[in-house]
């Protein structure tokens, strides 16, 4: 499966909005989105459906200007994009500053609560946790899960602790037993194989914009699935650092051309009723 086929249109949309709209108090013309997405391998119908669904989910708002429809961010989508921006450009893929702290989360749910158990496990996985034992999950560092637990209505069934491993604990072995390191390493290695050749290519600016969109969406998808385990307890040839270097280098190479394309492909208008809009 190619990169273009495996990325969800909503993920691409969020990346696009983060690049073109976030922090600018503007809305983007739907036709501009359709044009850029077509260059990224997403058809017009899929793009229009994604815009409609994201409005329904509170991730986008519509703004009509004459006969044209523009789309802007909501408070919810801005929070999602700020988190992604932080993960990509500040947190990074390699955890070099771990202080030895672990977050332990224990839960006990009735046998009949299969859906609640599935939802909790899914959200814990996305928050960097792994199953130490059946109902006891662990994540490196101090992870605040209060909002996650409250959202699921499970506060009475979950207990959270901060801990340090005993001196005799083999942390490396524990990590290998708790997280799928091989699968994660393969994701990083595949990323490098796919994107490193772009360091020697000179695409058309319009194509550079689409490829930068694909690059950043794929990178964010990988690092969101990475629990950021302490690097000192990972295999010596751990590929995350090489993948991150590839991401930053290709992103830097594509950006001048991508910005050139954005200047003539993307139609933006000031967002009305936005906190950062002039006169708001």
CSV table of C-alpha atoms in Angstrom, one decimal:
chain,number,residue,atom,x,y,z
A,1,UNK,CA,0.0,0.0,0.0
A,2,UNK,CA,1.4,3.4,-0.9
A,3,UNK,CA,1.7,6.3,1.4
A,4,UNK,CA,-1.1,8.2,-0.4
A,5,UNK,CA,-3.5,5.2,-0.2
A,6,UNK,CA,-2.9,4.6,3.5
A,7,UNK,CA,-3.5,8.2,4.8
A,8,UNK,CA,-7.0,9.1,5.8
A,9,UNK,CA,-8.4,12.3,4.1
A,10,UNK,CA,-9.3,13.7,7.5
A,11,UNK,CA,-5.7,13.4,8.7
A,12,UNK,CA,-4.5,15.1,5.5
A,13,UNK,CA,-7.1,17.8,6.0
A,14,UNK,CA,-5.9,18.5,9.5
A,15,UNK,CA,-2.3,18.8,8.3
A,16,UNK,CA,-3.4,21.1,5.5
A,17,UNK,CA,-5.3,23.4,7.9
A,18,UNK,CA,-2.3,23.4,10.3
A,19,UNK,CA,0.0,24.5,7.5
A,20,UNK,CA,-2.3,27.1,5.8
A,21,UNK,CA,-4.9,28.3,8.4
A,22,UNK,CA,-3.7,27.8,12.0
A,23,UNK,CA,-2.8,31.0,13.8
A,24,UNK,CA,-3.8,33.2,10.8
A,25,UNK,CA,-7.5,34.0,11.5
A,26,UNK,CA,-8.4,33.1,7.9
A,27,UNK,CA,-10.7,30.6,6.1
A,28,UNK,CA,-9.7,28.6,3.0
A,29,UNK,CA,-11.8,28.2,-0.2
A,30,UNK,CA,-13.1,24.7,-0.7
A,31,UNK,CA,-11.9,24.8,-4.3
A,32,UNK,CA,-8.3,25.3,-3.2
A,33,UNK,CA,-8.6,22.3,-0.9
A,34,UNK,CA,-9.9,20.2,-3.7
A,35,UNK,CA,-7.1,21.3,-6.0
A,36,UNK,CA,-4.3,20.5,-3.6
A,37,UNK,CA,-5.9,17.2,-2.5
A,38,UNK,CA,-6.2,16.1,-6.1
A,39,UNK,CA,-2.4,16.5,-6.4
A,40,UNK,CA,-2.1,14.3,-3.3
A,41,UNK,CA,-4.2,11.6,-4.8
A,42,UNK,CA,-7.5,12.3,-3.1
A,43,UNK,CA,-10.6,12.7,-5.3
A,44,UNK,CA,-13.0,15.6,-5.3
A,45,UNK,CA,-15.9,13.6,-3.8
A,46,UNK,CA,-13.8,12.3,-1.0
A,47,UNK,CA,-12.5,15.8,-0.2
A,48,UNK,CA,-16.0,17.3,-0.2
A,49,UNK,CA,-17.3,14.5,2.0
A,50,UNK,CA,-14.4,15.0,4.4
A,51,UNK,CA,-15.1,18.7,4.7
A,52,UNK,CA,-18.8,18.0,5.4
A,53,UNK,CA,-18.0,15.4,8.0
A,54,UNK,CA,-15.6,17.6,9.8
A,55,UNK,CA,-18.2,20.4,10.0
A,56,UNK,CA,-20.6,17.9,11.5
A,57,UNK,CA,-17.9,16.8,14.1
A,58,UNK,CA,-17.2,20.4,15.2
A,59,UNK,CA,-13.8,20.4,13.6
A,60,UNK,CA,-14.6,23.0,10.9
A,61,UNK,CA,-17.0,25.9,10.4
A,62,UNK,CA,-18.3,27.2,7.1
A,63,UNK,CA,-18.1,30.8,5.9
A,64,UNK,CA,-19.9,31.9,2.7
A,65,UNK,CA,-18.3,34.7,0.6
A,66,UNK,CA,-20.6,35.4,-2.4
A,67,UNK,CA,-21.0,32.1,-4.3
A,68,UNK,CA,-17.9,30.5,-2.7
A,69,UNK,CA,-17.7,28.4,0.5
A,70,UNK,CA,-14.8,28.8,2.8
A,71,UNK,CA,-13.8,26.7,5.8
A,72,UNK,CA,-12.2,27.8,9.0
A,73,UNK,CA,-11.1,26.3,12.3
A,74,UNK,CA,-13.1,25.8,15.5
A,75,UNK,CA,-11.8,25.9,19.0
A,76,UNK,CA,-11.7,22.1,19.0
A,77,UNK,CA,-9.7,21.8,15.8
A,78,UNK,CA,-7.3,24.5,16.9
A,79,UNK,CA,-6.6,22.5,20.0
A,80,UNK,CA,-6.0,19.3,18.0
A,81,UNK,CA,-3.7,21.2,15.6
A,82,UNK,CA,-1.7,22.9,18.4
A,83,UNK,CA,-1.1,19.4,19.9
A,84,UNK,CA,0.1,18.1,16.6
A,85,UNK,CA,2.3,21.1,16.0
A,86,UNK,CA,3.9,20.5,19.4
A,87,UNK,CA,4.5,16.8,18.7
A,88,UNK,CA,6.1,17.5,15.4
A,89,UNK,CA,8.3,20.5,16.1
A,90,UNK,CA,9.0,20.4,19.8
A,91,UNK,CA,8.4,17.0,21.5
A,92,UNK,CA,10.0,15.1,18.6
A,93,UNK,CA,10.4,11.4,18.2
A,94,UNK,CA,13.3,10.7,20.5
A,95,UNK,CA,13.0,10.9,24.3
A,96,UNK,CA,16.4,11.9,25.6
A,97,UNK,CA,15.4,13.6,28.8
A,98,UNK,CA,13.5,10.9,30.7
A,99,UNK,CA,13.7,11.4,34.5
A,100,UNK,CA,13.0,7.8,35.5
A,101,UNK,CA,9.3,8.4,36.3
A,102,UNK,CA,6.5,6.1,35.1
A,103,UNK,CA,2.8,6.6,35.1
A,104,UNK,CA,0.9,3.5,36.2
A,105,UNK,CA,-2.8,3.2,35.5
A,106,UNK,CA,-4.9,0.4,36.9
A,107,UNK,CA,-8.5,-0.3,36.0
A,108,UNK,CA,-11.2,-2.8,36.9
A,109,UNK,CA,-14.3,-2.9,34.8
A,110,UNK,CA,-17.3,-5.3,34.9
A,111,UNK,CA,-17.1,-8.1,32.4
A,112,UNK,CA,-20.1,-6.8,30.5
A,113,UNK,CA,-18.4,-3.5,29.8
A,114,UNK,CA,-16.6,-4.7,26.6
A,115,UNK,CA,-17.1,-1.5,24.7
A,116,UNK,CA,-15.9,0.7,27.6
A,117,UNK,CA,-12.8,-1.6,28.0
A,118,UNK,CA,-12.1,-1.3,24.3
A,119,UNK,CA,-12.4,2.5,24.3
A,120,UNK,CA,-10.2,2.8,27.3
A,121,UNK,CA,-7.5,0.6,25.9
A,122,UNK,CA,-7.5,2.4,22.6
A,123,UNK,CA,-7.2,5.9,24.2
A,124,UNK,CA,-4.5,4.6,26.5
A,125,UNK,CA,-2.5,3.3,23.5
A,126,UNK,CA,-2.8,6.7,21.8
A,127,UNK,CA,-1.6,8.3,25.0
A,128,UNK,CA,1.6,6.3,25.1
A,129,UNK,CA,0.6,3.5,27.5
A,130,UNK,CA,1.3,-0.2,27.1
A,131,UNK,CA,-0.2,-3.1,29.0
A,132,UNK,CA,2.2,-4.1,31.8
A,133,UNK,CA,-0.4,-6.7,33.0
A,134,UNK,CA,-4.0,-7.2,32.2
A,135,UNK,CA,-5.6,-4.3,34.0
A,136,UNK,CA,-2.3,-2.4,34.7
A,137,UNK,CA,-0.9,-0.1,32.1
A,138,UNK,CA,2.3,2.0,32.1
A,139,UNK,CA,3.7,5.0,30.3
A,140,UNK,CA,7.1,6.8,30.6
A,141,UNK,CA,7.0,10.2,32.3
A,142,UNK,CA,4.1,11.9,34.0
A,143,UNK,CA,1.0,11.5,31.8
A,144,UNK,CA,-2.1,13.4,32.7
A,145,UNK,CA,-5.1,11.1,31.9
A,146,UNK,CA,-7.7,12.9,34.0
A,147,UNK,CA,-9.5,14.3,30.9
A,148,UNK,CA,-9.3,11.0,29.1
A,149,UNK,CA,-10.8,9.0,32.0
A,150,UNK,CA,-13.5,11.7,32.7
A,151,UNK,CA,-14.5,11.7,29.0
A,152,UNK,CA,-15.2,8.0,29.2
A,153,UNK,CA,-17.0,8.3,32.5
A,154,UNK,CA,-14.7,5.8,34.2
A,155,UNK,CA,-13.2,7.9,37.0
A,156,UNK,CA,-14.6,5.6,39.6
A,157,UNK,CA,-13.0,2.6,38.0
A,158,UNK,CA,-9.5,3.9,37.3
A,159,UNK,CA,-6.5,4.5,39.7
A,160,UNK,CA,-3.4,6.4,38.6
A,161,UNK,CA,0.0,6.5,40.3
A,162,UNK,CA,3.5,7.9,39.7
A,163,UNK,CA,6.4,5.4,40.2
A,164,UNK,CA,10.0,4.6,39.8
A,165,UNK,CA,11.3,1.1,38.9
A,166,UNK,CA,13.2,-0.8,41.6
A,167,UNK,CA,17.0,-1.0,41.1
A,168,UNK,CA,16.8,-4.7,40.1
A,169,UNK,CA,14.2,-4.2,37.4
A,170,UNK,CA,15.3,-4.9,33.8
A,171,UNK,CA,13.6,-1.9,32.2
A,172,UNK,CA,14.8,-2.9,28.7
A,173,UNK,CA,13.2,-6.3,29.0
A,174,UNK,CA,10.0,-4.8,30.4
A,175,UNK,CA,9.7,-2.4,27.4
A,176,UNK,CA,10.2,-5.2,24.9
A,177,UNK,CA,7.4,-7.2,26.6
A,178,UNK,CA,5.0,-4.3,26.9
A,179,UNK,CA,5.3,-2.5,23.5
A,180,UNK,CA,5.5,-3.7,19.9
A,181,UNK,CA,9.0,-2.3,19.2
A,182,UNK,CA,9.5,-4.3,16.0
A,183,UNK,CA,6.4,-2.9,14.4
A,184,UNK,CA,7.3,0.7,15.5
A,185,UNK,CA,10.8,0.3,14.2
A,186,UNK,CA,9.5,-0.9,10.8
A,187,UNK,CA,7.3,2.2,10.5
A,188,UNK,CA,10.3,4.4,11.0
A,189,UNK,CA,12.4,2.4,8.6
A,190,UNK,CA,9.7,2.5,5.9
A,191,UNK,CA,9.4,6.2,6.3
A,192,UNK,CA,13.1,6.7,5.7
A,193,UNK,CA,13.0,4.4,2.6
A,194,UNK,CA,10.0,6.2,1.2
A,195,UNK,CA,11.1,9.8,1.8
A,196,UNK,CA,14.9,9.9,1.7
A,197,UNK,CA,15.0,9.9,-2.2
A,198,UNK,CA,13.1,13.2,-2.1
A,199,UNK,CA,16.3,14.9,-0.9
A,200,UNK,CA,17.7,14.6,-4.4
A,201,UNK,CA,14.5,15.4,-6.4
A,202,UNK,CA,13.3,18.8,-7.7
A,203,UNK,CA,9.5,18.5,-8.1
A,204,UNK,CA,7.2,21.1,-9.6
A,205,UNK,CA,6.1,23.6,-6.9
A,206,UNK,CA,2.5,22.5,-7.1
A,207,UNK,CA,3.6,18.9,-6.5
A,208,UNK,CA,5.9,20.0,-3.8
A,209,UNK,CA,3.0,21.4,-1.9
A,210,UNK,CA,1.1,18.1,-2.1
A,211,UNK,CA,4.1,16.0,-1.1
A,212,UNK,CA,4.9,18.2,1.9
A,213,UNK,CA,1.3,17.6,2.9
A,214,UNK,CA,1.7,13.8,2.6
A,215,UNK,CA,5.2,13.9,4.3
A,216,UNK,CA,4.0,15.8,7.4
A,217,UNK,CA,0.7,13.8,7.7
A,218,UNK,CA,2.6,10.5,7.6
A,219,UNK,CA,5.2,11.7,10.1
A,220,UNK,CA,2.6,12.8,12.6
A,221,UNK,CA,0.8,9.5,12.3
A,222,UNK,CA,4.0,7.6,13.2
A,223,UNK,CA,5.0,9.8,16.1
A,224,UNK,CA,1.5,9.8,17.5
A,225,UNK,CA,1.7,6.0,17.8
A,226,UNK,CA,5.2,6.2,19.4
A,227,UNK,CA,5.0,6.1,23.3
A,228,UNK,CA,8.4,8.0,23.3
A,229,UNK,CA,10.2,5.4,25.4
A,230,UNK,CA,13.5,6.5,27.0
A,231,UNK,CA,16.2,6.2,24.4
A,232,UNK,CA,18.7,4.7,26.8
A,233,UNK,CA,16.5,1.6,27.1
A,234,UNK,CA,15.9,1.1,23.4
A,235,UNK,CA,17.9,-1.0,21.0
A,236,UNK,CA,21.2,0.7,19.9
A,237,UNK,CA,20.1,0.9,16.3
A,238,UNK,CA,16.7,2.5,17.1
A,239,UNK,CA,15.7,4.2,13.8
A,240,UNK,CA,13.6,7.1,15.2
A,241,UNK,CA,16.4,9.6,15.1
A,242,UNK,CA,17.3,8.8,11.5
A,243,UNK,CA,13.7,9.1,10.5
A,244,UNK,CA,13.3,12.4,12.3
A,245,UNK,CA,16.3,13.8,10.5
A,246,UNK,CA,14.9,12.6,7.2
A,247,UNK,CA,11.6,14.3,7.9
A,248,UNK,CA,13.2,17.6,8.8
A,249,UNK,CA,15.5,17.5,5.8
A,250,UNK,CA,12.8,16.7,3.3
A,251,UNK,CA,10.4,19.1,4.8
A,252,UNK,CA,13.0,21.9,4.5
A,253,UNK,CA,13.8,20.9,0.9
A,254,UNK,CA,10.1,21.0,-0.1
A,255,UNK,CA,9.0,24.1,1.8
A,256,UNK,CA,10.4,26.9,-0.5
A,257,UNK,CA,8.6,25.3,-3.5
A,258,UNK,CA,5.5,24.5,-1.5
A,259,UNK,CA,5.2,28.1,-0.3
A,260,UNK,CA,5.6,29.3,-3.9
A,261,UNK,CA,2.7,27.0,-4.9
A,262,UNK,CA,0.5,28.0,-2.0
A,263,UNK,CA,0.8,31.6,-3.0
A,264,UNK,CA,-1.1,31.1,-6.2
A,265,UNK,CA,-3.1,27.9,-5.5
A,266,UNK,CA,-4.7,28.7,-2.1
A,267,UNK,CA,-7.5,31.3,-1.8
A,268,UNK,CA,-7.9,32.7,1.8
A,269,UNK,CA,-10.2,35.3,3.3
A,270,UNK,CA,-10.3,36.8,6.8
A,271,UNK,CA,-12.3,34.7,9.2
A,272,UNK,CA,-15.3,36.5,10.6
A,273,UNK,CA,-16.2,36.1,14.3
A,274,UNK,CA,-12.7,34.8,15.1
A,275,UNK,CA,-11.0,35.9,18.3
A,276,UNK,CA,-7.9,36.9,16.3
A,277,UNK,CA,-9.7,38.5,13.4
A,278,UNK,CA,-9.2,42.3,12.9
A,279,UNK,CA,-11.7,44.2,15.0
A,280,UNK,CA,-12.8,41.2,17.0
